[in-house]
C-alpha positions as a Markdown table, in Angstrom:
| # | Residue | x | y | z |
|---|---|---|---|---|
| 1 | Unk | 220.7 | 75.6 | 73.1 |
| 2 | Unk | 219.8 | 79.1 | 74.1 |
| 3 | Unk | 219.7 | 81.4 | 71.1 |
| 4 | Unk | 222.2 | 84.3 | 71.1 |
| 5 | Unk | 221.1 | 87.7 | 70.4 |
| 6 | Unk | 223.1 | 90.7 | 69.5 |
| 7 | Unk | 221.5 | 94.0 | 69.0 |
| 8 | Unk | 222.6 | 95.8 | 65.9 |
| 9 | Unk | 220.9 | 99.3 | 66.7 |
| 10 | Unk | 224.0 | 101.8 | 67.2 |
| 11 | Unk | 221.7 | 104.8 | 68.2 |
| 12 | Unk | 220.2 | 105.4 | 71.5 |
| 13 | Unk | 216.9 | 105.0 | 69.7 |
| 14 | Unk | 216.0 | 102.7 | 66.9 |
| 15 | Unk | 215.1 | 104.6 | 63.6 |
| 16 | Unk | 211.6 | 102.8 | 63.3 |
| 17 | Unk | 210.7 | 104.1 | 67.0 |
| 18 | Unk | 211.8 | 107.7 | 66.4 |
| 19 | Unk | 210.0 | 108.1 | 63.2 |
| 20 | Unk | 206.6 | 106.6 | 64.8 |
| 21 | Unk | 207.1 | 108.8 | 67.9 |
| 22 | Unk | 207.8 | 111.9 | 66.0 |
| 23 | Unk | 204.9 | 111.3 | 63.7 |
| 24 | Unk | 202.4 | 110.7 | 66.5 |
| 25 | Unk | 203.8 | 113.6 | 68.5 |
| 26 | Unk | 205.1 | 111.5 | 71.2 |
| 27 | Unk | 208.5 | 113.2 | 71.7 |
| 28 | Unk | 209.5 | 114.1 | 75.0 |
| 29 | Unk | 210.8 | 117.7 | 75.3 |
| 30 | Unk | 214.3 | 116.5 | 75.9 |
| 31 | Unk | 214.1 | 114.8 | 72.5 |
| 32 | Unk | 213.1 | 117.2 | 70.0 |
| 33 | Unk | 215.2 | 119.2 | 67.4 |
| 34 | Unk | 215.3 | 122.7 | 68.8 |
| 35 | Unk | 215.0 | 124.3 | 65.6 |
| 36 | Unk | 211.5 | 122.8 | 65.3 |
| 37 | Unk | 210.5 | 123.6 | 68.9 |
| 38 | Unk | 207.5 | 125.7 | 68.0 |
| 39 | Unk | 206.0 | 123.4 | 65.4 |
| 40 | Unk | 203.0 | 121.6 | 65.8 |
| 41 | Unk | 204.7 | 118.3 | 65.3 |
| 42 | Unk | 208.5 | 118.9 | 66.2 |
| 43 | Unk | 211.1 | 116.8 | 64.7 |
| 44 | Unk | 213.3 | 114.5 | 66.6 |
| 45 | Unk | 217.0 | 115.0 | 67.2 |
| 46 | Unk | 218.5 | 111.6 | 66.5 |
| 47 | Unk | 221.5 | 112.6 | 69.0 |
| 48 | Unk | 218.9 | 113.1 | 71.9 |
| 49 | Unk | 216.3 | 110.7 | 71.2 |
| 50 | Unk | 216.2 | 107.6 | 73.5 |
| 51 | Unk | 214.2 | 104.4 | 73.4 |
| 52 | Unk | 211.2 | 104.3 | 75.4 |
| 53 | Unk | 210.2 | 101.3 | 77.6 |
| 54 | Unk | 207.5 | 99.2 | 76.1 |
| 55 | Unk | 205.8 | 96.2 | 77.5 |
| 56 | Unk | 205.9 | 92.7 | 75.6 |
| 57 | Unk | 202.6 | 92.6 | 73.8 |
| 58 | Unk | 200.9 | 90.2 | 71.2 |
| 59 | Unk | 202.6 | 90.5 | 67.9 |
| 60 | Unk | 205.4 | 92.4 | 68.9 |
| 61 | Unk | 208.7 | 91.1 | 68.4 |
| 62 | Unk | 211.0 | 92.0 | 71.3 |
| 63 | Unk | 214.0 | 90.1 | 69.9 |
| 64 | Unk | 214.3 | 92.1 | 66.7 |
| 65 | Unk | 218.2 | 92.8 | 66.5 |
| 66 | Unk | 217.3 | 96.2 | 64.6 |
| 67 | Unk | 215.3 | 97.4 | 67.9 |
| 68 | Unk | 218.1 | 96.1 | 70.2 |
| 69 | Unk | 221.2 | 98.2 | 71.3 |
| 70 | Unk | 224.4 | 96.2 | 72.1 |
| 71 | Unk | 226.2 | 96.8 | 75.3 |
| 72 | Unk | 228.4 | 99.6 | 74.3 |
| 73 | Unk | 225.4 | 101.6 | 73.3 |
| 74 | Unk | 223.6 | 100.8 | 76.6 |
| 75 | Unk | 226.6 | 102.2 | 78.3 |
| 76 | Unk | 226.8 | 105.4 | 76.1 |
| 77 | Unk | 223.0 | 105.9 | 76.8 |
| 78 | Unk | 223.4 | 105.6 | 80.6 |
| 79 | Unk | 226.4 | 108.0 | 80.2 |
| 80 | Unk | 224.3 | 110.5 | 78.3 |
| 81 | Unk | 221.4 | 110.6 | 80.5 |
| 82 | Unk | 223.5 | 111.1 | 83.8 |
| 83 | Unk | 225.8 | 113.9 | 82.3 |
| 84 | Unk | 223.4 | 115.5 | 80.0 |
| 85 | Unk | 219.7 | 115.1 | 81.5 |
| 86 | Unk | 220.1 | 114.3 | 85.1 |
| 87 | Unk | 222.3 | 117.7 | 85.9 |
| 88 | Unk | 219.8 | 119.7 | 84.0 |
| 89 | Unk | 218.2 | 122.7 | 86.3 |
| 90 | Unk | 216.1 | 124.4 | 83.9 |
| 91 | Unk | 213.1 | 122.3 | 84.4 |
| 92 | Unk | 211.3 | 120.8 | 87.8 |
| 93 | Unk | 213.6 | 117.7 | 88.5 |
| 94 | Unk | 210.6 | 115.4 | 88.9 |
| 95 | Unk | 210.3 | 115.7 | 85.1 |
| 96 | Unk | 213.9 | 114.7 | 84.9 |
| 97 | Unk | 213.3 | 111.8 | 86.9 |
| 98 | Unk | 210.5 | 110.4 | 85.0 |
| 99 | Unk | 212.3 | 110.9 | 81.8 |
| 100 | Unk | 215.3 | 108.8 | 83.1 |
| 101 | Unk | 213.2 | 106.3 | 85.0 |
| 102 | Unk | 211.3 | 105.3 | 81.7 |
| 103 | Unk | 214.8 | 105.2 | 79.8 |
| 104 | Unk | 216.6 | 103.0 | 82.2 |
| 105 | Unk | 213.7 | 100.6 | 82.3 |
| 106 | Unk | 214.3 | 100.4 | 78.5 |
| 107 | Unk | 217.9 | 99.9 | 78.9 |
| 108 | Unk | 217.5 | 97.1 | 81.6 |
| 109 | Unk | 214.9 | 95.5 | 79.2 |
| 110 | Unk | 217.5 | 95.5 | 76.3 |
| 111 | Unk | 220.2 | 94.2 | 78.5 |
| 112 | Unk | 217.8 | 91.4 | 79.8 |
| 113 | Unk | 216.9 | 90.3 | 76.3 |
| 114 | Unk | 220.4 | 90.0 | 75.0 |
| 115 | Unk | 221.7 | 88.5 | 78.3 |
| 116 | Unk | 224.5 | 90.9 | 78.0 |
| 117 | Unk | 228.0 | 90.2 | 79.9 |
| 118 | Unk | 228.4 | 90.5 | 83.4 |
| 119 | Unk | 230.8 | 93.2 | 83.5 |
| 120 | Unk | 228.6 | 95.6 | 81.4 |
| 121 | Unk | 225.6 | 94.4 | 83.3 |
| 122 | Unk | 227.3 | 95.2 | 86.6 |
| 123 | Unk | 228.4 | 98.7 | 85.2 |
| 124 | Unk | 224.7 | 99.4 | 84.1 |
| 125 | Unk | 223.2 | 98.4 | 87.4 |
| 126 | Unk | 225.5 | 100.2 | 89.5 |
| 127 | Unk | 224.9 | 103.4 | 87.9 |
| 128 | Unk | 220.9 | 102.7 | 88.0 |
| 129 | Unk | 221.0 | 101.7 | 91.7 |
| 130 | Unk | 222.8 | 105.2 | 92.4 |
| 131 | Unk | 220.0 | 107.0 | 90.5 |
| 132 | Unk | 217.2 | 105.6 | 92.2 |
| 133 | Unk | 218.8 | 106.0 | 95.8 |
| 134 | Unk | 219.4 | 109.7 | 94.8 |
| 135 | Unk | 215.8 | 110.0 | 93.4 |
| 136 | Unk | 214.3 | 108.5 | 96.7 |
| 137 | Unk | 215.8 | 111.5 | 98.7 |
| 138 | Unk | 215.7 | 114.2 | 96.3 |
| 139 | Unk | 211.9 | 113.6 | 95.6 |
| 140 | Unk | 210.7 | 112.3 | 99.0 |
| 141 | Unk | 208.7 | 115.3 | 100.0 |
| 142 | Unk | 206.8 | 115.2 | 96.7 |
| 143 | Unk | 203.1 | 114.3 | 96.3 |
| 144 | Unk | 202.3 | 110.5 | 95.2 |
| 145 | Unk | 200.8 | 111.9 | 92.0 |
| 146 | Unk | 204.4 | 113.5 | 91.1 |
| 147 | Unk | 206.6 | 110.7 | 92.8 |
| 148 | Unk | 205.7 | 107.3 | 93.6 |
| 149 | Unk | 208.2 | 106.2 | 96.1 |
| 150 | Unk | 206.8 | 102.5 | 96.3 |
| 151 | Unk | 207.6 | 101.9 | 92.5 |
| 152 | Unk | 211.0 | 103.6 | 92.9 |
| 153 | Unk | 211.7 | 101.3 | 96.0 |
| 154 | Unk | 210.4 | 98.1 | 94.0 |
| 155 | Unk | 212.8 | 98.8 | 91.1 |
| 156 | Unk | 215.7 | 99.7 | 93.5 |
| 157 | Unk | 215.2 | 96.3 | 95.2 |
| 158 | Unk | 215.1 | 94.5 | 91.9 |
| 159 | Unk | 218.2 | 96.2 | 90.7 |
| 160 | Unk | 220.5 | 95.9 | 93.7 |
| 161 | Unk | 219.4 | 92.2 | 94.3 |
| 162 | Unk | 220.4 | 91.4 | 90.8 |
| 163 | Unk | 223.6 | 93.4 | 91.3 |
| 164 | Unk | 224.5 | 91.2 | 94.3 |
| 165 | Unk | 223.8 | 88.2 | 92.4 |
| 166 | Unk | 226.4 | 89.2 | 89.8 |
| 167 | Unk | 228.7 | 90.1 | 92.4 |
| 168 | Unk | 228.4 | 86.5 | 94.0 |
| 169 | Unk | 228.6 | 85.0 | 90.4 |
| 170 | Unk | 231.9 | 87.1 | 90.0 |
| 171 | Unk | 233.4 | 85.5 | 93.3 |
| 172 | Unk | 232.5 | 82.1 | 92.3 |
| 173 | Unk | 234.2 | 82.3 | 89.0 |
| 174 | Unk | 237.5 | 84.0 | 90.4 |
| 175 | Unk | 239.2 | 80.9 | 90.5 |
| 176 | Unk | 237.8 | 79.1 | 87.6 |
| 177 | Unk | 238.7 | 79.1 | 83.8 |
| 178 | Unk | 235.6 | 81.1 | 83.3 |
| 179 | Unk | 237.5 | 84.2 | 85.0 |
| 180 | Unk | 238.4 | 86.0 | 81.7 |
| 181 | Unk | 240.2 | 89.4 | 81.1 |
| 182 | Unk | 236.8 | 91.3 | 81.4 |
| 183 | Unk | 236.0 | 89.8 | 84.8 |
| 184 | Unk | 239.4 | 90.7 | 85.8 |
| 185 | Unk | 238.7 | 94.4 | 85.0 |
| 186 | Unk | 236.1 | 94.4 | 87.8 |
| 187 | Unk | 238.7 | 93.7 | 90.2 |
| 188 | Unk | 240.0 | 97.3 | 90.0 |
| 189 | Unk | 236.5 | 98.6 | 90.3 |
| 190 | Unk | 235.9 | 100.3 | 93.5 |
| 191 | Unk | 232.1 | 100.6 | 93.3 |
| 192 | Unk | 231.3 | 97.2 | 94.9 |
| 193 | Unk | 232.1 | 98.5 | 98.4 |
| 194 | Unk | 229.7 | 101.2 | 98.1 |
| 195 | Unk | 226.9 | 99.1 | 96.7 |
| 196 | Unk | 227.5 | 96.4 | 99.4 |
| 197 | Unk | 227.1 | 99.4 | 102.1 |
| 198 | Unk | 224.1 | 100.5 | 100.2 |
| 199 | Unk | 222.5 | 97.3 | 100.6 |
| 200 | Unk | 223.1 | 97.0 | 104.4 |
| 201 | Unk | 221.7 | 100.7 | 104.7 |
| 202 | Unk | 218.7 | 100.0 | 102.7 |
| 203 | Unk | 217.9 | 97.0 | 105.1 |
| 204 | Unk | 219.2 | 98.4 | 108.6 |
| 205 | Unk | 218.6 | 96.0 | 111.3 |
| 206 | Unk | 217.8 | 93.1 | 108.8 |
| 207 | Unk | 219.7 | 90.0 | 109.9 |
| 208 | Unk | 220.2 | 88.7 | 106.5 |
| 209 | Unk | 221.8 | 92.0 | 105.1 |
| 210 | Unk | 223.7 | 92.1 | 108.0 |
| 211 | Unk | 225.1 | 88.5 | 107.7 |
| 212 | Unk | 225.8 | 89.2 | 104.0 |
| 213 | Unk | 228.1 | 92.2 | 105.3 |
| 214 | Unk | 229.9 | 90.1 | 107.9 |
| 215 | Unk | 230.6 | 87.4 | 105.5 |
| 216 | Unk | 232.1 | 89.4 | 102.7 |
| 217 | Unk | 235.7 | 88.7 | 101.6 |
| 218 | Unk | 238.1 | 90.5 | 103.8 |
| 219 | Unk | 239.0 | 93.4 | 101.4 |
| 220 | Unk | 235.5 | 94.2 | 101.1 |
| 221 | Unk | 234.6 | 93.8 | 104.6 |
| 222 | Unk | 237.4 | 96.2 | 105.6 |
| 223 | Unk | 236.1 | 99.2 | 103.5 |
| 224 | Unk | 235.3 | 102.0 | 105.8 |
| 225 | Unk | 231.9 | 102.6 | 104.1 |
| 226 | Unk | 231.0 | 98.8 | 104.7 |
| 227 | Unk | 232.3 | 98.9 | 108.2 |
| 228 | Unk | 230.3 | 101.9 | 109.2 |
| 229 | Unk | 227.2 | 100.8 | 107.5 |
| 230 | Unk | 227.4 | 97.6 | 109.5 |
| 231 | Unk | 227.7 | 99.6 | 112.7 |
| 232 | Unk | 224.7 | 101.5 | 111.8 |
| 233 | Unk | 222.7 | 98.7 | 111.0 |
| 234 | Unk | 223.7 | 96.8 | 114.1 |
| 235 | Unk | 222.8 | 99.7 | 116.3 |
| 236 | Unk | 219.3 | 99.6 | 114.5 |
| 237 | Unk | 219.1 | 95.8 | 115.4 |
| 238 | Unk | 219.6 | 96.6 | 119.0 |
| 239 | Unk | 217.0 | 99.4 | 119.1 |
| 240 | Unk | 219.7 | 102.1 | 119.6 |
| 241 | Unk | 218.2 | 104.5 | 117.5 |
| 242 | Unk | 220.1 | 107.4 | 118.9 |
| 243 | Unk | 223.3 | 105.9 | 117.7 |
| 244 | Unk | 222.0 | 105.3 | 114.5 |
| 245 | Unk | 221.2 | 109.0 | 114.0 |
| 246 | Unk | 224.5 | 110.1 | 115.2 |
| 247 | Unk | 226.4 | 107.9 | 112.8 |
| 248 | Unk | 224.4 | 108.5 | 109.6 |
| 249 | Unk | 226.3 | 112.1 | 109.2 |
| 250 | Unk | 229.4 | 110.4 | 108.9 |
| 251 | Unk | 228.5 | 108.5 | 105.7 |
| 252 | Unk | 229.3 | 109.9 | 102.2 |
| 253 | Unk | 226.3 | 111.7 | 100.4 |
| 254 | Unk | 225.0 | 108.8 | 98.5 |
| 255 | Unk | 225.0 | 106.4 | 101.6 |
| 256 | Unk | 223.3 | 109.1 | 103.6 |
| 257 | Unk | 220.5 | 109.2 | 101.0 |
| 258 | Unk | 220.3 | 105.5 | 101.3 |
| 259 | Unk | 220.1 | 105.4 | 105.2 |
| 260 | Unk | 217.5 | 108.2 | 105.1 |
| 261 | Unk | 214.9 | 106.1 | 103.2 |
| 262 | Unk | 214.4 | 104.3 | 106.6 |
| 263 | Unk | 214.3 | 107.4 | 108.7 |
| 264 | Unk | 210.4 | 107.5 | 109.1 |
| 265 | Unk | 210.4 | 104.0 | 110.3 |
| 266 | Unk | 213.3 | 104.7 | 112.9 |
| 267 | Unk | 211.6 | 108.0 | 113.9 |
| 268 | Unk | 208.3 | 106.0 | 114.7 |
| 269 | Unk | 209.9 | 103.3 | 116.5 |
| 270 | Unk | 212.0 | 105.8 | 118.6 |
| 271 | Unk | 209.0 | 107.7 | 119.6 |
| 272 | Unk | 207.1 | 104.7 | 120.7 |
| 273 | Unk | 210.1 | 103.7 | 122.9 |
| 274 | Unk | 210.1 | 107.2 | 124.2 |
| 275 | Unk | 206.5 | 107.3 | 124.9 |
| 276 | Unk | 207.4 | 104.5 | 127.5 |
| 277 | Unk | 210.4 | 105.8 | 128.8 |
| 278 | Unk | 209.4 | 109.3 | 129.1 |
| 279 | Unk | 205.9 | 108.7 | 130.0 |
| 280 | Unk | 204.4 | 111.6 | 132.1 |
| 281 | Unk | 201.4 | 113.7 | 132.6 |
| 282 | Unk | 203.4 | 116.9 | 133.3 |
| 283 | Unk | 206.9 | 117.2 | 132.2 |
| 284 | Unk | 207.7 | 117.5 | 128.5 |
| 285 | Unk | 210.6 | 116.6 | 126.3 |
| 286 | Unk | 212.5 | 119.4 | 124.6 |
| 287 | Unk | 211.6 | 119.4 | 120.9 |
| 288 | Unk | 214.8 | 120.9 | 119.8 |
| 289 | Unk | 216.7 | 118.0 | 121.4 |
| 290 | Unk | 214.4 | 115.5 | 119.6 |
| 291 | Unk | 215.2 | 117.5 | 116.5 |
| 292 | Unk | 218.9 | 116.9 | 117.2 |
| 293 | Unk | 218.6 | 113.2 | 118.2 |
| 294 | Unk | 216.5 | 112.1 | 115.3 |
| 295 | Unk | 217.8 | 114.2 | 112.3 |
| 296 | Unk | 214.8 | 116.4 | 112.0 |
| 297 | Unk | 215.7 | 119.5 | 109.7 |
| 298 | Unk | 212.5 | 121.0 | 110.6 |
| 299 | Unk | 210.6 | 121.2 | 114.2 |
| 300 | Unk | 207.3 | 121.6 | 112.2 |
| 301 | Unk | 207.9 | 118.1 | 111.0 |
| 302 | Unk | 208.2 | 116.8 | 114.5 |
| 303 | Unk | 204.7 | 118.6 | 115.4 |
| 304 | Unk | 203.1 | 116.7 | 112.2 |
| 305 | Unk | 204.7 | 113.3 | 113.1 |
| 306 | Unk | 203.5 | 113.9 | 117.0 |
| 307 | Unk | 199.9 | 114.8 | 115.9 |
| 308 | Unk | 199.8 | 111.5 | 113.8 |
| 309 | Unk | 201.0 | 109.4 | 116.5 |
| 310 | Unk | 198.9 | 111.0 | 119.3 |
| 311 | Unk | 201.5 | 112.7 | 121.1 |
| 312 | Unk | 200.9 | 116.2 | 122.5 |
| 313 | Unk | 203.2 | 119.2 | 121.2 |
| 314 | Unk | 203.1 | 122.2 | 123.2 |
| 315 | Unk | 205.4 | 125.1 | 123.2 |
| 316 | Unk | 207.8 | 123.0 | 120.8 |
| 317 | Unk | 208.1 | 120.3 | 123.5 |
| 318 | Unk | 206.6 | 116.9 | 123.6 |
| 319 | Unk | 204.4 | 115.5 | 126.3 |
| 320 | Unk | 205.0 | 111.7 | 125.9 |
| 321 | Unk | 202.1 | 109.5 | 127.2 |
| 322 | Unk | 202.2 | 105.8 | 126.7 |
| 323 | Unk | 198.5 | 105.3 | 126.6 |
| 324 | Unk | 198.0 | 107.9 | 123.8 |
| 325 | Unk | 200.4 | 106.4 | 121.4 |
| 326 | Unk | 198.7 | 105.3 | 118.3 |
| 327 | Unk | 200.5 | 102.2 | 117.6 |
| 328 | Unk | 198.7 | 101.2 | 114.3 |
| 329 | Unk | 199.6 | 104.6 | 112.6 |
| 330 | Unk | 202.7 | 104.9 | 110.3 |
| 331 | Unk | 204.4 | 108.3 | 109.6 |
| 332 | Unk | 203.5 | 110.0 | 106.4 |
| 333 | Unk | 205.7 | 113.0 | 106.4 |
| 334 | Unk | 209.2 | 112.2 | 104.8 |
| 335 | Unk | 211.8 | 115.0 | 105.0 |
| 336 | Unk | 214.8 | 115.6 | 102.9 |
| 337 | Unk | 218.1 | 115.3 | 104.8 |
| 338 | Unk | 219.7 | 117.9 | 102.2 |
| 339 | Unk | 218.1 | 121.0 | 100.7 |
| 340 | Unk | 217.1 | 120.5 | 96.9 |
| 341 | Unk | 219.8 | 123.0 | 96.0 |
| 342 | Unk | 222.6 | 121.2 | 97.9 |
| 343 | Unk | 221.3 | 117.7 | 96.5 |
| 344 | Unk | 221.6 | 119.1 | 93.0 |
| 345 | Unk | 225.1 | 120.4 | 93.7 |
| 346 | Unk | 226.3 | 116.8 | 95.0 |
| 347 | Unk | 224.8 | 115.3 | 92.1 |
| 348 | Unk | 228.2 | 114.8 | 90.1 |
| 349 | Unk | 229.8 | 113.0 | 93.3 |
| 350 | Unk | 226.9 | 110.5 | 93.6 |
| 351 | Unk | 225.9 | 109.8 | 90.0 |
| 352 | Unk | 228.8 | 110.5 | 87.8 |
| 353 | Unk | 231.6 | 108.7 | 89.8 |
| 354 | Unk | 230.6 | 105.3 | 88.5 |
| 355 | Unk | 233.0 | 103.8 | 86.1 |
| 356 | Unk | 230.5 | 103.7 | 83.3 |
| 357 | Unk | 231.1 | 107.3 | 82.7 |
| 358 | Unk | 234.7 | 106.5 | 81.9 |
| 359 | Unk | 234.1 | 103.5 | 79.6 |
């Protein structure tokens, strides 16, 4: 029989860890007591300090109940991170991202060790998925030393797959005796259509993701966001990249962020097709038209992509020549769809809409 573990720590950070980090000078700037800000070793503010992520190590008891936060505390910690930290504009947002990314790993770790209930896990994961998708767009133009997109994508993939598995378990239990009152509450949750749409958009053109979308229960499949995401993914599957780009702006902000994670792959494939379709030694294709078709915000980004792929960019136009296209090259100039300012302004609508905020 599996031993049931229930954490007893009612603070966002256990006392033991807070004392150690305070003593070793390991507090983050977001965690210190403001009255001790100028001190050599600032004091921790118990209301702001949040448990760090730590890897399992020899001699370290990861199941110590005093070091684990129960489900309600994990939910309140997520709420604090997304209402008090994510919305800060007094520091570079990459600092905000690094802090939250580490702390949500710790939240996921506590949840996994305790095997918390499905409703709570779903609420946590929905919020975390939103944060990772949003961060991917907001920090996509940063250098790898500031933001590692691959690591962010890896954690996003893990979280969304775990979330989908929980949804599927939820469906299986709908008509069983195990379907308790907590699970019934999730039926009122309108977050799932958004998460299903996110999964489709993060895997545009992928037949497995498309089939999942098409086999969703009717009430989910008829959701406007799911239907539009399926249309976009199917257009990608058919290599109709112009249609993909024409439909993306019709999505709500968070789903646009998800769709834009694959824009560089889309642009490369579209430019390859155009190198054959518009192959010519004299006539050029209007750069401003290409900017419109493939959702470029800056024509200089088109120049950079063309140079990488071996295409000639002259007088803001492109000379497509099939023989010159560098098939082995991947585009390395990601571009934000929104400005940093507008992304910050829409943050409440993409992060704070989750029901975890209202728990």
